[in-house]
Short mmCIF file of C-alpha atoms in Angstrom, two decimals:
data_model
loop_
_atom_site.label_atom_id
_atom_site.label_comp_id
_atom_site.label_asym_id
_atom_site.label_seq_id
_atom_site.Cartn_x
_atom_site.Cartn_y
_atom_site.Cartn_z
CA UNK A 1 132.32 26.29 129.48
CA UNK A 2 134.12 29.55 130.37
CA UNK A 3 130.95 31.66 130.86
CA UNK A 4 129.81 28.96 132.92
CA UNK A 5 132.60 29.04 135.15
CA UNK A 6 132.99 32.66 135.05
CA UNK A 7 128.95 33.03 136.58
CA UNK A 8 129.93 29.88 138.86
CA UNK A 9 133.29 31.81 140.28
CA UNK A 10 131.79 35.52 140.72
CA UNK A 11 128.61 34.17 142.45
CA UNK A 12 128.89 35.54 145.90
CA UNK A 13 128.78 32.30 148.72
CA UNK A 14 125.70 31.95 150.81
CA UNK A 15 127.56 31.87 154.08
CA UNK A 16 130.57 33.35 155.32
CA UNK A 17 131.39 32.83 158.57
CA UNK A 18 134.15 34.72 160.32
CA UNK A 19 136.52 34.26 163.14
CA UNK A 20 139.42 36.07 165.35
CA UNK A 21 140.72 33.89 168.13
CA UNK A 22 140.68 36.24 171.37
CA UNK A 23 144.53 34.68 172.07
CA UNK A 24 146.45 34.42 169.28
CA UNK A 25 147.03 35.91 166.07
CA UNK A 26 144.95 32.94 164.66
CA UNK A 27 141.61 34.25 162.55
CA UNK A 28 139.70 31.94 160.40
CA UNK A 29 136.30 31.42 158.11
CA UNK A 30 134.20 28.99 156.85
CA UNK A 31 132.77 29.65 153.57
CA UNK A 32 129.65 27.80 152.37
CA UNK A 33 129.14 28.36 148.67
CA UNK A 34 125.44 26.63 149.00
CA UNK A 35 123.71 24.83 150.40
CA UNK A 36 122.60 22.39 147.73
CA UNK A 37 120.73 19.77 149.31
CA UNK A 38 120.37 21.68 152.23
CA UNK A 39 123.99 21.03 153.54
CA UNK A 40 127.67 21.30 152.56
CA UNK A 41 130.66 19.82 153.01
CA UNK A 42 134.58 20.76 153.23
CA UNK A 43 137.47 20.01 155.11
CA UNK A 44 140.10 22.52 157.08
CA UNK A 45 143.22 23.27 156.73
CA UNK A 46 146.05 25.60 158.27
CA UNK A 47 148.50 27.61 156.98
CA UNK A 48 149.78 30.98 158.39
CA UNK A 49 149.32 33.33 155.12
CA UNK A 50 145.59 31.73 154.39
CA UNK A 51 143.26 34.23 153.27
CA UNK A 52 139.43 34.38 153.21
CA UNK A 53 139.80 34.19 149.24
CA UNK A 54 141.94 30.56 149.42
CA UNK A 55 139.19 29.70 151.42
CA UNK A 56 136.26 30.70 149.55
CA UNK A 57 137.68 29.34 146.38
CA UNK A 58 138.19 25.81 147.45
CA UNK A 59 134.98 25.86 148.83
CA UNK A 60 133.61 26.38 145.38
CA UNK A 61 136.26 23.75 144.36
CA UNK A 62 134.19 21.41 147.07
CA UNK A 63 131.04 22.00 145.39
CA UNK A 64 132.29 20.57 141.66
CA UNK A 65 134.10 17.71 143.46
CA UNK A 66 130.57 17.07 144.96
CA UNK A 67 129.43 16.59 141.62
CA UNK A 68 131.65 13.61 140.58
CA UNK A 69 132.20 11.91 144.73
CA UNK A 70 128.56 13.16 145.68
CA UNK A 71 126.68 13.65 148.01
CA UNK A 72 124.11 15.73 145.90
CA UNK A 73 125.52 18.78 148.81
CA UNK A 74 127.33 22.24 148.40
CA UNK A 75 130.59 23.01 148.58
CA UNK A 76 132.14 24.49 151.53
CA UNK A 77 135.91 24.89 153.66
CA UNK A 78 137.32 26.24 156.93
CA UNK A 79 140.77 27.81 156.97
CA UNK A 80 142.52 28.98 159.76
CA UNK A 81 145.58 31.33 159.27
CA UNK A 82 147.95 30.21 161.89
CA UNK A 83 151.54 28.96 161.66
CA UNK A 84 150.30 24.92 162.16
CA UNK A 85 154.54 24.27 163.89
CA UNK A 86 153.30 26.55 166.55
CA UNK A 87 153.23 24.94 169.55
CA UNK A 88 149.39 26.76 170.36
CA UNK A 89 147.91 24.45 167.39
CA UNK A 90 145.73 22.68 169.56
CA UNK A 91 144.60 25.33 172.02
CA UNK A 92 143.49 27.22 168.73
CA UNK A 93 141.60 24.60 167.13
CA UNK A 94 139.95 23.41 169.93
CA UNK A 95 138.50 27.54 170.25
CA UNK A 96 138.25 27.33 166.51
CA UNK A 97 136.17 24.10 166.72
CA UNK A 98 133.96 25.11 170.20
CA UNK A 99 132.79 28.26 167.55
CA UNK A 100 131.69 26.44 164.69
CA UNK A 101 130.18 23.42 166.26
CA UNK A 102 126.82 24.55 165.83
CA UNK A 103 127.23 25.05 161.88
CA UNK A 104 128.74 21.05 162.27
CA UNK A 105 125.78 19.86 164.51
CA UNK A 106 123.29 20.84 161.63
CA UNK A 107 124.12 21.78 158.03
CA UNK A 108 128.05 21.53 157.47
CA UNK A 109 129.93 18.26 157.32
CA UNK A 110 134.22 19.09 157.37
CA UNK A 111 137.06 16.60 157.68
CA UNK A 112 140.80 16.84 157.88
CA UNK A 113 143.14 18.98 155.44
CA UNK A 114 146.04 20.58 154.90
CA UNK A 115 148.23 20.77 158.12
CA UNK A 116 144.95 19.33 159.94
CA UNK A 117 144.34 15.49 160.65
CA UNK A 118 141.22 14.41 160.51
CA UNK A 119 142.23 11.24 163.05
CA UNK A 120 144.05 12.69 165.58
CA UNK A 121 142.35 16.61 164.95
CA UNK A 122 139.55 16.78 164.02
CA UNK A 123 137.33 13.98 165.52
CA UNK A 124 138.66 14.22 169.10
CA UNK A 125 137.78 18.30 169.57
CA UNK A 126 134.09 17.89 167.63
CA UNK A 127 133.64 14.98 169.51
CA UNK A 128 134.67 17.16 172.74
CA UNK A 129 131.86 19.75 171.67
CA UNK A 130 129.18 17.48 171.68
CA UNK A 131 128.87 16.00 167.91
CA UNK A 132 128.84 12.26 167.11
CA UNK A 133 130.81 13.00 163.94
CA UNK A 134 132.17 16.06 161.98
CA UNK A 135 129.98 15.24 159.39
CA UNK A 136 126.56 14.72 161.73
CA UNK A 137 125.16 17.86 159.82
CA UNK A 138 125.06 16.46 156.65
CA UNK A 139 123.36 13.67 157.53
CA UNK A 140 121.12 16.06 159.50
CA UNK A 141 120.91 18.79 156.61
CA UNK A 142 120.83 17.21 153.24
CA UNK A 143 119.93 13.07 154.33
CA UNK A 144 117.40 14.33 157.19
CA UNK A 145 118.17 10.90 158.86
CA UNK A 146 116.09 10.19 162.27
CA UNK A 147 117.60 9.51 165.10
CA UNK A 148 118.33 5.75 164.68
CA UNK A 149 119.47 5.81 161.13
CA UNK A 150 121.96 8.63 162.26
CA UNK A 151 123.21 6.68 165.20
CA UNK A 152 123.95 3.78 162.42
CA UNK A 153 124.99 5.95 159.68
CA UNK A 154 127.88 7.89 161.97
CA UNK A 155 128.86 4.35 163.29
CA UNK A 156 129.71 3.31 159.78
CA UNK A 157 131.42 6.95 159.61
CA UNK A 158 133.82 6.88 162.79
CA UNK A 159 134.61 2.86 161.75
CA UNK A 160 134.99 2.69 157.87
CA UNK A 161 137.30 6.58 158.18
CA UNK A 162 139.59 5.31 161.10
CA UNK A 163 139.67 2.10 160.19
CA UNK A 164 143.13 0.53 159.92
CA UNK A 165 144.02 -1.13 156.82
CA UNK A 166 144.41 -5.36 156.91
CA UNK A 167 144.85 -5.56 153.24
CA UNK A 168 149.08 -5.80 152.08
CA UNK A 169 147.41 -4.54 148.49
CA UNK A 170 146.33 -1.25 150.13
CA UNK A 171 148.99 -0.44 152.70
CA UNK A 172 152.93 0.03 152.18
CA UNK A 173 153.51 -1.78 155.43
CA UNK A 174 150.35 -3.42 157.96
CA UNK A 175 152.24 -3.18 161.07
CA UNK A 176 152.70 0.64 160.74
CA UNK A 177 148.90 0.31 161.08
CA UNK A 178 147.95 3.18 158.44
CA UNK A 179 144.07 4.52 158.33
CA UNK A 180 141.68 4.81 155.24
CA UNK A 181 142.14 8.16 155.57
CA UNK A 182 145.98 8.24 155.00
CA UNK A 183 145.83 6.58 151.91
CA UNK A 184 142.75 7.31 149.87
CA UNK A 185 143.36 10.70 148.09
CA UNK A 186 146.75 9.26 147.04
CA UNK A 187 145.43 5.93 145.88
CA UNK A 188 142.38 7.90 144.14
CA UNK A 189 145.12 9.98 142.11
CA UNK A 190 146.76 6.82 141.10
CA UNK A 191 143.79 5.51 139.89
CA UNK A 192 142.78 8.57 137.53
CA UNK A 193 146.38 7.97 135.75
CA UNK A 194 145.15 3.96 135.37
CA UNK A 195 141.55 4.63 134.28
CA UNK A 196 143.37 7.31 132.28
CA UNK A 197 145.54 5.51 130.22
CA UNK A 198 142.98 2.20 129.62
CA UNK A 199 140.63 4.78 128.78
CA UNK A 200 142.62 7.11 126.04
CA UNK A 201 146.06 5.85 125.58
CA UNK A 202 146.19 1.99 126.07
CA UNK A 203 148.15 -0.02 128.64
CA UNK A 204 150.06 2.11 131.56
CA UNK A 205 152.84 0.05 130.93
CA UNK A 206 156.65 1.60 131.64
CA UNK A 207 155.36 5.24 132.10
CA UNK A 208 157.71 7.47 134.11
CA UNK A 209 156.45 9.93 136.95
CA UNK A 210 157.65 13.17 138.57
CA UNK A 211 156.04 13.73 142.45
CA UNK A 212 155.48 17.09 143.55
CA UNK A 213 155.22 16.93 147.26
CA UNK A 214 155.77 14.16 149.84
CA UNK A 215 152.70 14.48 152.50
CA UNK A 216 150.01 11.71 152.52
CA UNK A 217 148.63 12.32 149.11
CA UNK A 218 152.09 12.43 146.96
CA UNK A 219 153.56 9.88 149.20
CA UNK A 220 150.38 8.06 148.51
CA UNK A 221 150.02 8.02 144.89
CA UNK A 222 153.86 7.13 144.53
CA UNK A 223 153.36 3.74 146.35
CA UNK A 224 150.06 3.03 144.22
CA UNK A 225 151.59 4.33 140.89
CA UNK A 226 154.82 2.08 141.55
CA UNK A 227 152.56 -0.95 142.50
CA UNK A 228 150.83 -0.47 139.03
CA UNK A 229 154.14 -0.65 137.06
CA UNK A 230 155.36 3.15 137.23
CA UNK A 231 158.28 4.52 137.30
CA UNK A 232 158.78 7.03 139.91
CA UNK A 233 162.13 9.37 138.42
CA UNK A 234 162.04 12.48 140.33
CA UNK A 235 160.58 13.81 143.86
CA UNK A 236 160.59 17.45 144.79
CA UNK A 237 159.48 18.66 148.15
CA UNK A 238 159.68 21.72 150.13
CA UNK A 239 162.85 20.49 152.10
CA UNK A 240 164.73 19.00 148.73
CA UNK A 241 164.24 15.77 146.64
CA UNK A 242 165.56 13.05 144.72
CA UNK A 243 166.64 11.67 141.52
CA UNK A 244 166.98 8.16 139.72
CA UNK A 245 166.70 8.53 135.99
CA UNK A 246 166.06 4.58 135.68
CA UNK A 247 163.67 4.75 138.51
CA UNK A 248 163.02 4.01 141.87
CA UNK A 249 162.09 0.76 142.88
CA UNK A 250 158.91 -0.43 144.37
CA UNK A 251 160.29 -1.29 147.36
CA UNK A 252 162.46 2.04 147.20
CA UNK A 253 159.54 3.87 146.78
CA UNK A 254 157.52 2.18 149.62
CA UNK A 255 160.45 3.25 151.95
CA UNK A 256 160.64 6.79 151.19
CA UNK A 257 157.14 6.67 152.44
CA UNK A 258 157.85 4.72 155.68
CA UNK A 259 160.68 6.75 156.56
CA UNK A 260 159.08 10.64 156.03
CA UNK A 261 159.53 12.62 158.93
CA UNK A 262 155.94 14.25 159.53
CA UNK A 263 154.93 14.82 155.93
CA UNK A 264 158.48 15.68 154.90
CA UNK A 265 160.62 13.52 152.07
CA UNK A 266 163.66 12.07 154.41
CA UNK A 267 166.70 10.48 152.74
CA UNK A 268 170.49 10.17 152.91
CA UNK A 269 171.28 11.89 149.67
CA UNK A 270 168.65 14.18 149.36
CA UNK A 271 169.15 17.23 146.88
CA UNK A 272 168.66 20.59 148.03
CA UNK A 273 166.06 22.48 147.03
CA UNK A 274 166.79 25.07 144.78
CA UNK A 275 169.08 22.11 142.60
CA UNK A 276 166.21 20.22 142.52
CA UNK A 277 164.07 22.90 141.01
CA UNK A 278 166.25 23.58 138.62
CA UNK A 279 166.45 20.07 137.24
CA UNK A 280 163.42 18.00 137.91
CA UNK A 281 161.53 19.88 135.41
CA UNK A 282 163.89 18.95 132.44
CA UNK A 283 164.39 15.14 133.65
CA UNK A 284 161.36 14.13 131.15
CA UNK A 285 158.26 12.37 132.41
CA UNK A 286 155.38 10.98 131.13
CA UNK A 287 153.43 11.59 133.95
CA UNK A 288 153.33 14.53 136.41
CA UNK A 289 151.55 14.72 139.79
CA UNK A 290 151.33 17.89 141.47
CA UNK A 291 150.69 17.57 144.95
CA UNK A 292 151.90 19.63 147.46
CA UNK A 293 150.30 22.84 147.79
CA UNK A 294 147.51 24.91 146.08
CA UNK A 295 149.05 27.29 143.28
CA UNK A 296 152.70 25.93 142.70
CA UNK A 297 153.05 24.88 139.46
CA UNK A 298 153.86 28.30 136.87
CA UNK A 299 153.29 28.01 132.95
CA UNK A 300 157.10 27.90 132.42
CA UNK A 301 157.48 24.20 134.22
CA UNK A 302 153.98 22.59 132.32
CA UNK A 303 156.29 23.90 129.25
CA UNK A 304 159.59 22.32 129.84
CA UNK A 305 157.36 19.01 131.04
CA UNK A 306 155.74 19.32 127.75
CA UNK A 307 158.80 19.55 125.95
CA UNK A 308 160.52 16.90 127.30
CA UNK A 309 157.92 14.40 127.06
CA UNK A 310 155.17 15.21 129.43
CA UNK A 311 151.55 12.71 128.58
CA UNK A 312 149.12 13.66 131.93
CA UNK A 313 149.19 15.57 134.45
CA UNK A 314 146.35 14.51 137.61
CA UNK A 315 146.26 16.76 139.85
CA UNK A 316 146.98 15.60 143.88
CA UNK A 317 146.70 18.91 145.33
CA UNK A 318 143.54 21.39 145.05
CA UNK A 319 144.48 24.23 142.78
CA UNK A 320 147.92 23.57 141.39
CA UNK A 321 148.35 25.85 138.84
CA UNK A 322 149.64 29.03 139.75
CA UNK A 323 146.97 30.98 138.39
CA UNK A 324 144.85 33.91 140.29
CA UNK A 325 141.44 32.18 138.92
CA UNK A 326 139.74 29.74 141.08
CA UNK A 327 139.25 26.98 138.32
CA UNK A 328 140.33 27.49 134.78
CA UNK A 329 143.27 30.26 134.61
CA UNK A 330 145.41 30.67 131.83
CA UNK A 331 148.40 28.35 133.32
CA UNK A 332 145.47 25.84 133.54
CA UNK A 333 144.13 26.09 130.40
CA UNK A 334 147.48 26.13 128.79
CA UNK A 335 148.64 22.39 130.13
CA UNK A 336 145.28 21.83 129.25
CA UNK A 337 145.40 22.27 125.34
CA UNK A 338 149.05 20.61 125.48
CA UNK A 339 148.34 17.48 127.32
CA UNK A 340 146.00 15.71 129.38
CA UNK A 341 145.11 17.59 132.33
CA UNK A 342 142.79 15.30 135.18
CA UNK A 343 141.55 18.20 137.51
CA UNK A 344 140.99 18.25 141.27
CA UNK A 345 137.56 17.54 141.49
CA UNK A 346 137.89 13.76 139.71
CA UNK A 347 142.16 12.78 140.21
CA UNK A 348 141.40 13.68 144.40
CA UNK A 349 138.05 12.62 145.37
CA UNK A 350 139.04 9.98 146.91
CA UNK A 351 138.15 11.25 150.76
CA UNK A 352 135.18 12.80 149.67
CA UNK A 353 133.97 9.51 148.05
CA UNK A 354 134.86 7.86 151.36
CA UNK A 355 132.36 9.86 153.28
CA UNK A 356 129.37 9.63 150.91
CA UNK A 357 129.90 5.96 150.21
CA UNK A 358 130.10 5.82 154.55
CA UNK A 359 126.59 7.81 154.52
CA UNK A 360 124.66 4.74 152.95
CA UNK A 361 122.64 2.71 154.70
CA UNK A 362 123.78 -0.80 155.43
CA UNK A 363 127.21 -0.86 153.29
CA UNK A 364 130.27 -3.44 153.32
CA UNK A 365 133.16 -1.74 155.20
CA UNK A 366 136.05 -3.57 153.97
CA UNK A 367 139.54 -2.12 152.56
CA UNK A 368 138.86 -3.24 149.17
CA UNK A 369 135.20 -2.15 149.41
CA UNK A 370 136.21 1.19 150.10
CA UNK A 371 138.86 1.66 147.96
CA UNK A 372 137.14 -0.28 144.53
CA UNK A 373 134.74 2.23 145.45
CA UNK A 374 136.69 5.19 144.59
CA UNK A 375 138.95 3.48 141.78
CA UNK A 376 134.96 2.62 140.02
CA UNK A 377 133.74 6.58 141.03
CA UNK A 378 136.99 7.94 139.34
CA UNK A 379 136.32 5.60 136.49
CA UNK A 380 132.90 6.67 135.46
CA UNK A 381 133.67 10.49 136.03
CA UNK A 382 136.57 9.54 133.20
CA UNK A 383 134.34 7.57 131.26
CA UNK A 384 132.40 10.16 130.95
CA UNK A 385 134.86 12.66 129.27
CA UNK A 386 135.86 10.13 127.09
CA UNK A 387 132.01 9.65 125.86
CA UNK A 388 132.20 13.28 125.08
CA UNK A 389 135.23 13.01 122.54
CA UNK A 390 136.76 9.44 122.21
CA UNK A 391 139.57 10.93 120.03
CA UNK A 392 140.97 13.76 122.00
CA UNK A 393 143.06 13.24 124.70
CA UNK A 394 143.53 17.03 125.53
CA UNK A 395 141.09 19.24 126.98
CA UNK A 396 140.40 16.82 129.57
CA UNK A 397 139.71 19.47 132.36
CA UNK A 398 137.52 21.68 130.09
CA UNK A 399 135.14 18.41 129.07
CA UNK A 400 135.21 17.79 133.08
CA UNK A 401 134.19 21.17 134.04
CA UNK A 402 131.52 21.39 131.72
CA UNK A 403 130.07 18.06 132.66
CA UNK A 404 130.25 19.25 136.40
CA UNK A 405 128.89 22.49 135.72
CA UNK A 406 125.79 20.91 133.80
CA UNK A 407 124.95 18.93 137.19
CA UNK A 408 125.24 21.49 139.43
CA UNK A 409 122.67 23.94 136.51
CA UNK A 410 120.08 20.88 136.64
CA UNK A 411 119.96 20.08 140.24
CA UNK A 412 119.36 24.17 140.64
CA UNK A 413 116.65 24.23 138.20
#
């Protein structure tokens, strides 16, 4: 599995594409790894300190993730590295979005990511350049739809992605009117911990749960994992966080999500970071889901999880281990061999899985068609690892990768 990855890493992409913004500080790229299936796909994201390497490795991240969500497509991302507070976000993206356009209109499909919406972002500014949908060249690359079928296919797109939730079961509150999109990475990573534990380690039950992050995918899976029974104990974010060693309610939980300011944690009593840091880790936990940014989580806080009780980690955020490797690095790989590791490409599919189940032709576009869709996609990609050894419950990520890596060999033969 490691020499695998290693030829799968060092491959060079097949398309870099590279920008400076004639205004600002702002430079960006879009890296296609391939184009399998003669197209890619990959969202973009914003952060002032993003480098051409962040981007190139999630776009190889993209292409595995393809593997479980589909489409049959290569993996590909845009980063822009610009402060996303500064008030010259739009102007830039709008520049940023007038220059890749034509990679959009026919072989790159991208959505929304970190710091980047894909509502209120990116559909308004593609849609300003001329495409019908920021993943048009997908369809036009790897599906070759005519005309019509396209028209249908992108109706389906812009509808079932926007569309705002009517189902109580999906959404922590209906009149707050919150989109597919806000919700199904989070719900996706609640999922893997369900499928998880019916899978390898019996009924979820009265498991306990430390959130790392509070932005739509944390916030997200700490609604789902509390509507499944879970006990949510600790919260860190960037700005502080919060501890209740009995746990928070569901309806606690549900209002520390309607009350986040942006994609910050909000509350009265909120501990300040650098207390937080120093105690969440030792609080104990069953479950652990990193999701805030890429490359957080060091060797020395998988340990003290692990020693204080630590079952599964599923990762919410691309990349969370704070290793220089693009997949499989030694922090990685050491949570890994301890406990039960669900990686990137499976625990947060769940907008991926959106836009290739919106691709089909004629499909029902209901909440609970969308989301069963991912909860059964996450399932199988599970099911799968447990086929390969029904008695371990480590090495999760490694069976995963190799499984992946397998695909992407065959479809290249």
């Amino acid at each position: 599995m490691k020499e695998l990855l290693k030829a799968f890493e060092e491959k060079r992409p097949e398309i870099v594409f590279e920008w400076k913004d004639p205004e600002t500080s702002a430079e960006g790229w879009v890296v296609i790894n391939s184009l399998r299936g003669g197209a890619a796909g990959g969202g973009t994201r914003m952060r002032l300190g993003l480098d051409r390497n962040e981007v190139e490795s999630l776009a190889k991240t993209m292409e595995v993730k393809f593997t479980v969500s589909g489409p049959a497509i290569g993996g590909a991302k845009s980063g822009i590295n610009f402060d996303p507070t500064d008030p010259r976000k739009k102007e830039v993206l709008d520049r940023w979005f007038k220059v890749v356009t034509p990679l959009l209109k026919n072989y790159y499909g991208t959505g929304g990511d970190l710091n980047i919406d894909e509502i209120t972002d990116v559909i308004p500014l593609t849609e300003q350049y001329g495409l019908w949908h920021p993943q048009e060249g997908v369809l036009s690359g790897h599906f070759d739809v005519r005309e019509n079928g396209r028209i249908h296919q992108i109706g389906q797109l812009r509808y079932g992605v926007s569309k705002v939730l009517e189902d109580a079961n999906y959404s922590p509150e209906l009149k707050r009117k919150y989109k597919v999109a806000d919700m199904i990475t989070g719900y996706g990573v609640a999922e893997s911990v369900k499928h998880f534990y019916s899978l390898f380690a019996g009924d979820i039950g009265e498991k306990t749960a430390i959130i790392q992050g509070w932005g739509n995918v944390a916030a997200a899976a700490a609604f789902y994992l509390s509507k499944l029974g879970v006990k949510i104990v600790g919260i860190i974010d960037r700005v502080g966080g919060l501890i209740n060693e009995q746990g928070f309610s569901e309806k606690e939980i549900a209002d520390l999500f309607l009350s986040r300011k942006g994609n910050a944690l909000t509350a009265e009593h909120l501990i300040p970071f650098d207390e937080i840091n120093n105690r969440i880790w030792n609080l104990g936990a069953h479950i652990f889901i990193p999701a805030a940014a890429s490359r957080l989580v060091s060797k020395d806080q998988v340990n003290t999880l692990v020693q204080h009780g630590l079952e599964l980690i599923a990762s919410g955020a691309n990349v969370p281990f704070a290793d220089k490797e693009i997949f499989y690095g030694p922090v990685m790989e050491y949570a890994d061999q301890h406990v039960a590791v669900i990686p990137d490409f499976i625990a947060n599919c769940g907008m991926a899985r959106v836009f290739a189940y919106l691709m089909q032709p004629n499909i029902e576009i209901s909440d609970d068609a969308l989301f069963s869709d991912v909860s059964e996609i996450i399932y199988k990609a599970l099911s799968a690892i447990y086929d390969a050894d029904p008695q371990k419950k480590t090495e999760i990520s490694s069976r995963g990768y190799e499984i992946a890596l397998k695909r992407l060999l065959e479809t290249r033969v």
